C-alpha angles and dihedrals in degrees: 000000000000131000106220117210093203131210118239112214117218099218116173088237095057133113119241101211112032097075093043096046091049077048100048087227125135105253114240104215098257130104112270106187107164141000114209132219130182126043110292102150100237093067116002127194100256110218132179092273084055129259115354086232086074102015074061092038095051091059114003095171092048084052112034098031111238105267096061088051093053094051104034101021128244101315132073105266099207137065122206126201150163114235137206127183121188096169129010126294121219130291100259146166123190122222122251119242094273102051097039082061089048101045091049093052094044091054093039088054096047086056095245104177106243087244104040112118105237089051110127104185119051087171136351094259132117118238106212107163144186124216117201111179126223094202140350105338135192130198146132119245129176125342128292122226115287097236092055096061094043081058096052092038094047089051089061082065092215116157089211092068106044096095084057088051096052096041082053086062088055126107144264095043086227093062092046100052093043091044091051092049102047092052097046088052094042105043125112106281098222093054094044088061106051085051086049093053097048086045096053093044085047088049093047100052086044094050123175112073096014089054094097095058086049084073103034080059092048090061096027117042121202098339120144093233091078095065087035086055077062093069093056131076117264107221121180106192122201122225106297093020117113153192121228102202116199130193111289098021114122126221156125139214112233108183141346144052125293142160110238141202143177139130127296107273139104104216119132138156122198135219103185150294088099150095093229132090116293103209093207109181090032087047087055090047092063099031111104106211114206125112121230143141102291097235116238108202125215127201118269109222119221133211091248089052102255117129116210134206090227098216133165084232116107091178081073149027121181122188130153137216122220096205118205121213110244091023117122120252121296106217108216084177100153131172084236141076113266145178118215107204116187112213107171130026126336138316140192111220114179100318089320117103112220116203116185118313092010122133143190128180118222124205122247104276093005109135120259127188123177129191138144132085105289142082125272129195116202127199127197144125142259113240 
């Protein structure tokens, strides 16, 4: 197996002590928002054959095992991190298969430059992910039910607001939820952020369960974002809880330390709380309007001692260990690729010794032993 020397993205939103702390690291000052493990091409893991990219490109059967080449092509379809956020992260939504494929041709045929801003699609991939947080975690996730919301944005008593309530108390719950967006992204700006700023000061003398949009404000004036984050369900995890996050469900993480997951792709759309394009009629396109519980997942213990995240998604499969020091071996040999991330503690992995948030891939078939006292996440696929 392979020892990965990882990138850690400096992101504005990142925290600048919660990697460095799982690291044991002193933190630098700066923002360190996600490291990064596997062989996406913008930073890939670098090993002691050199980066995966190409330790993956040279031999992609010997790496990767037949069958997940077969089914995903030549290349490792997911993408593990650890993540880190210190302030809140856009409202997005990430396209399904088919749009993703789509979008990319559409853009690719008018000619729209790879790096140009109002670029929607980077690849024609779908971006499912899995959020397990390390410790306390905040995020949105779906939408509530409409009458809920009518119910939390009535109680700030701003006149501003009052069309949205009674659009809320519309039906069918579909209309309602798309009607509300569009007008709060297509609104006059000026205007928006005059009702965002009533709202926030509303939400911080209330308190409670405003509290949260007190600080998305703080970060994000007057953007529209800030009343649309109203409309989602505010989730907070504890540590080994998790979000599973499909194509067409909006959200945003707000705070805390998870492990993440998804498959190897780079397409976003926004739907506020940030400085970059909004994509309006192309974002309704992809958001899936229905309300429902967000569905926080909890691992699913097996007999062999491995706990798994249970998700739709064959690009990944995500599962931990809790390693108990004196207990014999535990074998993760799979036919698959995988990457082993210690957490918590130390592990013995096959004559390497993992410390926290260190991480190491294993070939397909190649053989894999754990033991120690720590937690280990692993990351693979399902062929």
């Amino acid at each position: 197996m392979d020892r990965l020397d990882n990138t850690v993205r400096p992101y504005a939103w990142g925290s600048t002590t919660a990697i460095p702390r799982l690291l044991g690291v002193q933190p630098t000052g700066e923002p360190q928002a996600e490291m990064w493990m596997g062989a996406h091409p913008g930073a890939p893991s670098r090993t002691a054959r050199g980066p995966l990219t190409e330790v993956i490109d040279e031999d992609p059967e010997q790496e990767l095992g037949r069958a997940a080449v077969a089914k995903f092509g030549p290349r490792l379809p997911f993408l593990l991190k650890i993540l880190a956020a210190g302030a809140p992260l856009s409202l997005q939504v990430h396209p399904n298969l088919e749009q993703a494929k789509e979008g990319y041709e559409d853009e690719e045929e008018r000619g729209i430059p790879m790096d140009a801003p109002h670029r929607n699609y980077k690849d024609a991939n779908h971006k499912p992910e899995l959020i397990c947080a390390l410790t306390e975690f905040d995020g949105l996730c779906g939408f509530r039910a409409p009458d809920e919301t009518a119910e939390l944005l009535a109680g700030l008593d701003v006149d501003s607001l009052k069309p949205y309530v009674d659009l809320l108390h519309a039906h069918p719950e579909e209309a309602a939820l798309r009607e509300v967006l569009t007008a709060l992204l297509s609104a006059d700006r000026e205007e928006m952020a005059r009702t965002v700023n009533e709202t926030a000061a509303a939400c911080a003398r209330l308190g409670g369960a405003y509290a949260p949009y007190v600080d998305l404000a703080h970060h994000y004036p007057g953007d529209p974002g800030v009343i649309a984050a109203m409309l989602l369900n505010y989730v907070q995890l504890q540590p080994g809880e998790a979000l599973f996050l499909g194509a067409g469900v909006p959200h945003a993480y707000l705070n805390g330390l998870g492990v993440e997951i998804m498959a190897n792709s780079d397409n976003v759309l926004r739907c506020g709380l940030t400085p970059k394009h909004v994509d309006v009629p192309e974002l309704l396109r992809i958001v899936h309007f229905e309300a429902g519980d967000p569905g926080v997942l909890r691992p699913e213990a097996s007999p062999d001692g491995e706990e798994v995240y249970a998700t739709p998604i064959d690009e990944f499969h995500l599962s931990r260990y809790a390693l108990a020091a004196g207990a014999g071996p535990h074998d993760l040999t799979r036919a698959t690729p995988q990457i082993l991330l210690c957490t918590a503690g130390e592990v013995r992995a096959d004559g390497s010794t993992l410390t926290p948030g260190q991480s190491v891939f294993v070939p397909a078939g190649q053989k894999a032993e754990v033991s120690g006292s720590g937690t280990i996440f692993r990351a693979t696929v399902v062929v």
